[in-house]
């Protein structure tokens, strides 16, 4: 299925969970596996039943492995719920659902971490066992925790997102641990690979899924000083999020629901922006090169077409960083 790439170009994609994983899947279908590195948000990670759960990393792993649960929109296909049924019977916490197979992922991850493996090592191991070709790298090995300041007080990310279904109004978001965290050696190697042709920020929630990585100084500095073009794919279509609280959060932070706000949010990091056809009229107002295409990924073909359009666009942009938007 992978296309032959005679140039051996390497690509780096940055993503969160469900939205980002859709494009990551498209990229994985058009690039040879060794040419693609996918860096995933870990700000959503938390401990539950003593286990290390990495929701976005697992969404990407399950998506690339073709194992994701398309009915639920999260977790594994063909999942069973015996563990949760017994948790409920015993009066344990049931607000965060862990399927039986999914539970195995968290148990193996936690055991490997306890034995001294890094989160990057564990993720590589899981990806290999699931038959995934591209490198999937957590944004950091050290813990970074997204914390929401809301009208219901300070909430840990999963309490806000799953426990309270993203209903509290956000006042501010912080990323505990980010300033002392750093990209893993594997991530730095991917960023500094002389064959790197471009960086793609997937259509993920900028505030919840991409900002945790950008809050890590070693990530932001390297992305600002990149020598290859970086493009973002819009997470907004017609002023609305396809799924999730991106638009709601923008409203709560007092931001207009406009793609220009996404571009502005990524100031200093982008050389181009992939805009949905619905928003074509906004292109002239944006201060950087754009490409207009269908970005709504309903089918596998949509994912592949958007991946192709994104890389083709990125290849047209200056690689030396001299014409970057500041
Ligand atoms: P999460 O971590 O599971 O919330 O997922 P992400 O942060 O990776 O993705 C959420 C964002 O993806 C939201 O802003 C959605 O609007 C966006 N999104 C989801 N599906 C699509 C799609 O098919 N096309 C585009 N352009 N954006 C999408």
Short mmCIF file of C-alpha atoms and ligand atoms in Angstrom, two decimals:
data_model
loop_
_atom_site.label_atom_id
_atom_site.label_comp_id
_atom_site.label_asym_id
_atom_site.label_seq_id
_atom_site.Cartn_x
_atom_site.Cartn_y
_atom_site.Cartn_z
CA UNK A 1 0.00 0.00 0.00
CA UNK A 2 2.90 2.36 0.78
CA UNK A 3 4.14 4.48 -2.08
CA UNK A 4 7.79 4.23 -3.04
CA UNK A 5 9.53 7.45 -2.12
CA UNK A 6 12.69 7.74 -4.20
CA UNK A 7 13.85 10.76 -2.23
CA UNK A 8 13.78 9.01 1.12
CA UNK A 9 12.11 12.12 2.54
CA UNK A 10 11.31 11.98 6.24
CA UNK A 11 8.15 13.56 7.62
CA UNK A 12 7.17 14.45 11.17
CA UNK A 13 3.51 14.68 12.17
CA UNK A 14 2.35 16.13 15.49
CA UNK A 15 -1.03 15.07 16.75
CA UNK A 16 -3.48 14.57 19.57
CA UNK A 17 -6.12 11.87 19.60
CA UNK A 18 -9.05 11.28 17.32
CA UNK A 19 -8.79 14.18 14.82
CA UNK A 20 -5.03 13.98 14.55
CA UNK A 21 -5.00 10.20 14.26
CA UNK A 22 -7.25 10.40 11.17
CA UNK A 23 -4.61 12.33 9.24
CA UNK A 24 -1.81 10.24 10.74
CA UNK A 25 -3.54 7.19 9.25
CA UNK A 26 -3.70 8.91 5.84
CA UNK A 27 0.00 9.77 6.05
CA UNK A 28 0.83 6.20 7.04
CA UNK A 29 -0.88 4.97 3.86
CA UNK A 30 1.11 7.16 1.48
CA UNK A 31 4.59 7.07 3.04
CA UNK A 32 6.95 4.15 3.55
CA UNK A 33 6.86 3.37 7.29
CA UNK A 34 10.47 4.37 7.93
CA UNK A 35 9.76 7.82 6.47
CA UNK A 36 7.07 8.82 8.98
CA UNK A 37 7.37 9.77 12.64
CA UNK A 38 4.20 10.63 14.55
CA UNK A 39 4.66 12.59 17.77
CA UNK A 40 1.69 12.35 20.10
CA UNK A 41 0.35 14.48 22.94
CA UNK A 42 0.82 13.07 26.45
CA UNK A 43 -0.79 15.95 28.37
CA UNK A 44 -3.93 13.76 28.67
CA UNK A 45 -2.01 10.92 30.37
CA UNK A 46 -3.12 9.99 33.86
CA UNK A 47 -3.12 7.18 36.38
CA UNK A 48 -6.25 5.15 36.85
CA UNK A 49 -6.44 2.02 39.02
CA UNK A 50 -2.70 2.56 39.44
CA UNK A 51 -2.19 2.13 35.69
CA UNK A 52 -0.54 4.59 33.31
CA UNK A 53 -3.16 5.49 30.70
CA UNK A 54 -2.03 7.40 27.57
CA UNK A 55 -5.31 8.12 25.76
CA UNK A 56 -3.95 9.97 22.73
CA UNK A 57 -1.00 7.61 22.20
CA UNK A 58 -3.40 4.66 22.35
CA UNK A 59 -5.84 6.30 19.94
CA UNK A 60 -3.00 6.70 17.44
CA UNK A 61 -1.74 3.14 18.00
CA UNK A 62 -5.19 1.59 17.66
CA UNK A 63 -5.99 3.72 14.59
CA UNK A 64 -2.76 2.84 12.78
CA UNK A 65 -3.17 -0.83 13.69
CA UNK A 66 -6.70 -0.84 12.21
CA UNK A 67 -8.04 -1.82 15.63
CA UNK A 68 -10.02 1.27 16.62
CA UNK A 69 -13.64 1.05 17.68
CA UNK A 70 -15.49 2.98 14.99
CA UNK A 71 -18.85 2.70 16.78
CA UNK A 72 -17.67 4.24 20.05
CA UNK A 73 -15.14 6.54 18.37
CA UNK A 74 -12.51 5.54 20.97
CA UNK A 75 -10.96 2.36 22.31
CA UNK A 76 -10.61 -1.01 20.62
CA UNK A 77 -12.91 -2.77 18.18
CA UNK A 78 -14.58 -5.92 19.44
CA UNK A 79 -14.06 -4.79 23.02
CA UNK A 80 -15.63 -6.60 25.99
CA UNK A 81 -16.43 -5.00 29.35
CA UNK A 82 -16.16 -7.73 31.99
CA UNK A 83 -13.65 -5.71 34.02
CA UNK A 84 -15.88 -2.61 34.12
CA UNK A 85 -18.94 -4.68 35.05
CA UNK A 86 -17.09 -6.06 38.03
CA UNK A 87 -15.71 -2.63 38.97
CA UNK A 88 -19.29 -1.34 39.05
CA UNK A 89 -20.44 -4.30 41.08
CA UNK A 90 -17.69 -3.58 43.59
CA UNK A 91 -18.55 0.11 43.74
CA UNK A 92 -15.27 1.22 42.10
CA UNK A 93 -14.84 4.31 39.90
CA UNK A 94 -16.64 3.76 36.60
CA UNK A 95 -16.54 7.25 35.07
CA UNK A 96 -13.57 6.35 32.84
CA UNK A 97 -14.37 3.21 30.87
CA UNK A 98 -11.57 0.71 30.39
CA UNK A 99 -12.40 -2.20 28.11
CA UNK A 100 -10.85 -5.61 28.79
CA UNK A 101 -8.43 -5.51 25.86
CA UNK A 102 -7.62 -1.85 26.39
CA UNK A 103 -6.83 -2.68 30.01
CA UNK A 104 -4.07 -4.98 28.77
CA UNK A 105 -2.39 -2.03 27.01
CA UNK A 106 -2.30 -0.02 30.24
CA UNK A 107 -1.15 -3.00 32.30
CA UNK A 108 1.72 -3.80 29.93
CA UNK A 109 2.69 -0.11 29.73
CA UNK A 110 2.67 0.25 33.51
CA UNK A 111 4.68 -2.93 34.06
CA UNK A 112 7.32 -1.88 31.52
CA UNK A 113 7.59 1.60 33.03
CA UNK A 114 7.97 0.05 36.50
CA UNK A 115 10.83 -2.06 35.11
CA UNK A 116 12.66 1.06 33.95
CA UNK A 117 11.58 1.43 30.32
CA UNK A 118 10.85 4.95 29.09
CA UNK A 119 7.43 5.86 27.71
CA UNK A 120 9.10 6.08 24.29
CA UNK A 121 10.46 2.51 24.66
CA UNK A 122 7.06 1.24 25.78
CA UNK A 123 5.27 2.95 22.89
CA UNK A 124 7.74 1.49 20.39
CA UNK A 125 7.20 -1.95 21.90
CA UNK A 126 3.40 -1.65 21.74
CA UNK A 127 3.55 -0.35 18.17
CA UNK A 128 5.76 -3.25 17.09
CA UNK A 129 3.49 -5.81 18.76
CA UNK A 130 0.47 -4.24 17.04
CA UNK A 131 2.22 -4.42 13.65
CA UNK A 132 2.55 -0.65 13.16
CA UNK A 133 5.26 0.50 10.75
CA UNK A 134 5.77 4.25 11.33
CA UNK A 135 7.48 5.49 14.50
CA UNK A 136 4.97 6.62 17.10
CA UNK A 137 6.70 8.75 19.75
CA UNK A 138 5.16 10.29 22.87
CA UNK A 139 5.95 14.02 22.99
CA UNK A 140 7.96 13.53 26.22
CA UNK A 141 9.03 10.75 28.54
CA UNK A 142 8.66 12.94 31.65
CA UNK A 143 5.10 13.59 32.84
CA UNK A 144 3.32 16.70 31.54
CA UNK A 145 -0.22 17.12 32.89
CA UNK A 146 -2.88 19.31 31.33
CA UNK A 147 -4.85 21.10 34.06
CA UNK A 148 -7.96 23.17 33.42
CA UNK A 149 -8.93 26.25 35.42
CA UNK A 150 -12.72 26.36 35.05
CA UNK A 151 -15.90 27.76 36.54
CA UNK A 152 -15.99 24.52 38.56
CA UNK A 153 -12.48 25.09 39.89
CA UNK A 154 -9.17 23.50 38.97
CA UNK A 155 -9.72 20.17 37.24
CA UNK A 156 -7.31 17.44 36.17
CA UNK A 157 -7.70 16.94 32.43
CA UNK A 158 -9.60 13.64 32.42
CA UNK A 159 -11.91 14.85 35.19
CA UNK A 160 -12.77 17.80 32.95
CA UNK A 161 -12.86 15.95 29.62
CA UNK A 162 -14.40 12.58 30.45
CA UNK A 163 -15.72 12.94 34.00
CA UNK A 164 -17.43 16.29 33.30
CA UNK A 165 -17.78 15.80 29.51
CA UNK A 166 -15.96 19.08 28.80
CA UNK A 167 -18.98 20.99 30.15
CA UNK A 168 -17.23 23.34 32.63
CA UNK A 169 -16.33 26.72 31.16
CA UNK A 170 -12.57 27.05 30.74
CA UNK A 171 -10.78 30.14 32.05
CA UNK A 172 -7.21 29.01 31.51
CA UNK A 173 -5.21 25.88 30.74
CA UNK A 174 -1.82 24.97 32.14
CA UNK A 175 0.61 22.11 31.57
CA UNK A 176 2.22 20.99 34.80
CA UNK A 177 5.73 19.68 34.32
CA UNK A 178 6.11 21.10 30.79
CA UNK A 179 8.85 23.62 31.53
CA UNK A 180 11.17 20.95 32.94
CA UNK A 181 10.29 18.28 30.35
CA UNK A 182 12.15 17.81 27.09
CA UNK A 183 11.66 15.93 23.84
CA UNK A 184 13.05 12.40 23.98
CA UNK A 185 16.34 11.63 22.18
CA UNK A 186 14.26 9.74 19.56
CA UNK A 187 12.10 12.82 18.94
CA UNK A 188 15.15 15.07 18.66
CA UNK A 189 16.74 12.63 16.21
CA UNK A 190 13.59 12.74 14.04
CA UNK A 191 13.53 16.56 14.16
CA UNK A 192 17.21 16.87 13.33
CA UNK A 193 17.29 14.17 10.64
CA UNK A 194 18.90 15.82 7.58
CA UNK A 195 16.38 13.93 5.42
CA UNK A 196 13.44 15.66 7.17
CA UNK A 197 11.31 17.26 4.43
CA UNK A 198 8.55 18.83 6.51
CA UNK A 199 6.47 18.95 9.66
CA UNK A 200 2.69 18.56 9.74
CA UNK A 201 0.56 19.74 12.65
CA UNK A 202 -2.49 17.49 12.34
CA UNK A 203 -6.09 18.74 12.76
CA UNK A 204 -6.04 18.41 16.53
CA UNK A 205 -7.32 20.71 19.24
CA UNK A 206 -4.64 23.45 19.40
CA UNK A 207 -5.37 24.28 23.05
CA UNK A 208 -5.71 20.77 24.46
CA UNK A 209 -3.75 18.50 22.11
CA UNK A 210 -0.92 20.59 20.58
CA UNK A 211 -0.26 23.21 23.27
CA UNK A 212 1.06 20.64 25.79
CA UNK A 213 3.91 19.89 23.36
CA UNK A 214 4.44 23.57 22.55
CA UNK A 215 4.70 24.30 26.29
CA UNK A 216 7.83 22.14 26.41
CA UNK A 217 10.70 24.58 25.76
CA UNK A 218 12.81 22.06 23.81
CA UNK A 219 9.91 21.42 21.47
CA UNK A 220 8.93 25.04 20.90
CA UNK A 221 12.52 26.16 20.36
CA UNK A 222 13.22 23.40 17.84
CA UNK A 223 9.99 24.07 15.96
CA UNK A 224 10.69 27.81 15.86
CA UNK A 225 14.20 27.16 14.59
CA UNK A 226 13.18 24.50 12.04
CA UNK A 227 14.98 24.35 8.71
CA UNK A 228 12.07 22.63 6.98
CA UNK A 229 8.54 23.90 6.29
CA UNK A 230 5.82 23.30 8.85
CA UNK A 231 2.15 23.27 7.89
CA UNK A 232 -0.98 22.91 10.01
CA UNK A 233 -4.23 21.34 8.85
CA UNK A 234 -7.29 23.19 10.06
CA UNK A 235 -9.20 21.68 12.98
CA UNK A 236 -12.12 24.05 12.23
CA UNK A 237 -14.52 23.75 9.31
CA UNK A 238 -16.94 26.62 8.78
CA UNK A 239 -16.24 27.95 12.27
CA UNK A 240 -17.11 24.65 13.91
CA UNK A 241 -15.16 21.71 15.26
CA UNK A 242 -15.86 18.40 13.57
CA UNK A 243 -15.89 16.80 17.00
CA UNK A 244 -14.86 17.78 20.51
CA UNK A 245 -14.64 21.07 22.37
CA UNK A 246 -12.26 23.13 20.17
CA UNK A 247 -14.92 25.71 19.21
CA UNK A 248 -16.44 25.73 22.71
CA UNK A 249 -13.03 26.44 24.26
CA UNK A 250 -12.29 29.20 21.76
CA UNK A 251 -15.58 30.86 22.73
CA UNK A 252 -14.79 30.53 26.42
CA UNK A 253 -11.36 32.06 25.90
CA UNK A 254 -13.01 34.99 24.10
CA UNK A 255 -11.62 34.09 20.66
CA UNK A 256 -13.58 34.46 17.39
CA UNK A 257 -14.44 31.11 15.78
CA UNK A 258 -12.28 31.77 12.77
CA UNK A 259 -9.40 29.90 11.15
CA UNK A 260 -7.37 33.11 11.46
CA UNK A 261 -7.33 32.46 15.21
CA UNK A 262 -5.81 29.02 14.65
CA UNK A 263 -3.12 30.53 12.42
CA UNK A 264 -2.48 33.26 14.97
CA UNK A 265 -2.29 30.70 17.76
CA UNK A 266 0.54 28.92 15.90
CA UNK A 267 2.41 32.19 15.21
CA UNK A 268 6.10 31.65 14.52
CA UNK A 269 5.58 27.95 13.87
CA UNK A 270 3.86 27.78 10.47
CA UNK A 271 4.96 28.23 6.88
CA UNK A 272 1.60 27.23 5.42
CA UNK A 273 -1.98 26.37 6.36
CA UNK A 274 -4.37 23.78 4.93
CA UNK A 275 -7.82 25.33 4.79
CA UNK A 276 -11.12 23.58 4.23
CA UNK A 277 -12.98 24.32 0.97
CA UNK A 278 -15.88 25.62 3.08
CA UNK A 279 -13.55 28.36 4.34
CA UNK A 280 -11.95 29.19 0.97
CA UNK A 281 -13.08 32.81 1.24
CA UNK A 282 -10.90 33.25 4.34
CA UNK A 283 -7.67 32.45 2.46
CA UNK A 284 -6.84 36.05 1.38
CA UNK A 285 -7.16 37.23 5.00
CA UNK A 286 -4.54 34.76 6.26
CA UNK A 287 -0.94 36.00 6.52
CA UNK A 288 0.70 32.90 5.05
CA UNK A 289 0.47 30.56 2.05
CA UNK A 290 -2.63 28.37 2.08
CA UNK A 291 -4.03 25.46 0.16
CA UNK A 292 -7.76 24.90 -0.04
CA UNK A 293 -9.06 21.34 -0.08
CA UNK A 294 -11.62 19.03 1.49
CA UNK A 295 -10.41 18.42 5.02
CA UNK A 296 -13.42 16.52 6.35
CA UNK A 297 -12.14 12.95 6.74
CA UNK A 298 -15.12 10.60 6.63
CA UNK A 299 -13.53 7.75 4.70
CA UNK A 300 -10.07 6.23 4.39
CA UNK A 301 -9.84 7.81 0.94
CA UNK A 302 -10.53 11.24 2.48
CA UNK A 303 -7.66 10.67 4.91
CA UNK A 304 -5.32 9.60 2.10
CA UNK A 305 -6.31 12.49 -0.19
CA UNK A 306 -5.83 15.05 2.59
CA UNK A 307 -2.45 13.52 3.46
CA UNK A 308 -1.37 13.74 -0.20
CA UNK A 309 -2.59 17.34 -0.56
CA UNK A 310 -0.86 18.35 2.68
CA UNK A 311 2.53 16.89 1.70
CA UNK A 312 2.28 18.24 -1.86
CA UNK A 313 1.56 21.71 -0.44
CA UNK A 314 4.39 21.47 2.09
CA UNK A 315 6.83 20.56 -0.69
CA UNK A 316 6.03 23.86 -2.43
CA UNK A 317 7.03 25.95 0.58
CA UNK A 318 10.50 27.40 1.16
CA UNK A 319 12.66 25.03 3.14
CA UNK A 320 15.17 27.52 4.44
CA UNK A 321 12.83 29.30 6.81
CA UNK A 322 13.58 32.72 5.30
CA UNK A 323 9.98 33.45 4.42
CA UNK A 324 8.33 32.29 7.61
CA UNK A 325 5.32 34.03 9.11
CA UNK A 326 6.31 35.66 12.38
P1 LIG B 1 -8.78 14.39 20.80
O1 LIG B 1 -7.44 14.44 21.48
O2 LIG B 1 -9.37 13.00 20.73
O3 LIG B 1 -9.74 15.45 21.23
O4 LIG B 1 -8.50 14.68 19.27
P2 LIG B 1 -7.66 15.79 18.56
O5 LIG B 1 -7.29 16.91 19.46
O6 LIG B 1 -6.58 15.14 17.78
O7 LIG B 1 -8.72 16.28 17.49
C1 LIG B 1 -9.80 17.13 17.79
C2 LIG B 1 -9.92 18.16 16.69
O8 LIG B 1 -9.92 17.44 15.44
C3 LIG B 1 -11.19 18.96 16.71
O9 LIG B 1 -10.85 20.33 16.63
C4 LIG B 1 -11.94 18.53 15.46
O10 LIG B 1 -12.64 19.59 14.85
C5 LIG B 1 -10.82 18.09 14.57
N1 LIG B 1 -11.24 17.09 13.60
C6 LIG B 1 -11.77 15.88 13.85
N2 LIG B 1 -12.06 15.25 12.69
C7 LIG B 1 -11.69 16.10 11.69
C8 LIG B 1 -11.75 16.03 10.26
O11 LIG B 1 -12.19 15.04 9.67
N3 LIG B 1 -11.27 17.11 9.57
C9 LIG B 1 -10.78 18.22 10.19
N4 LIG B 1 -10.33 19.24 9.42
N5 LIG B 1 -10.71 18.33 11.54
C10 LIG B 1 -11.17 17.28 12.27
#
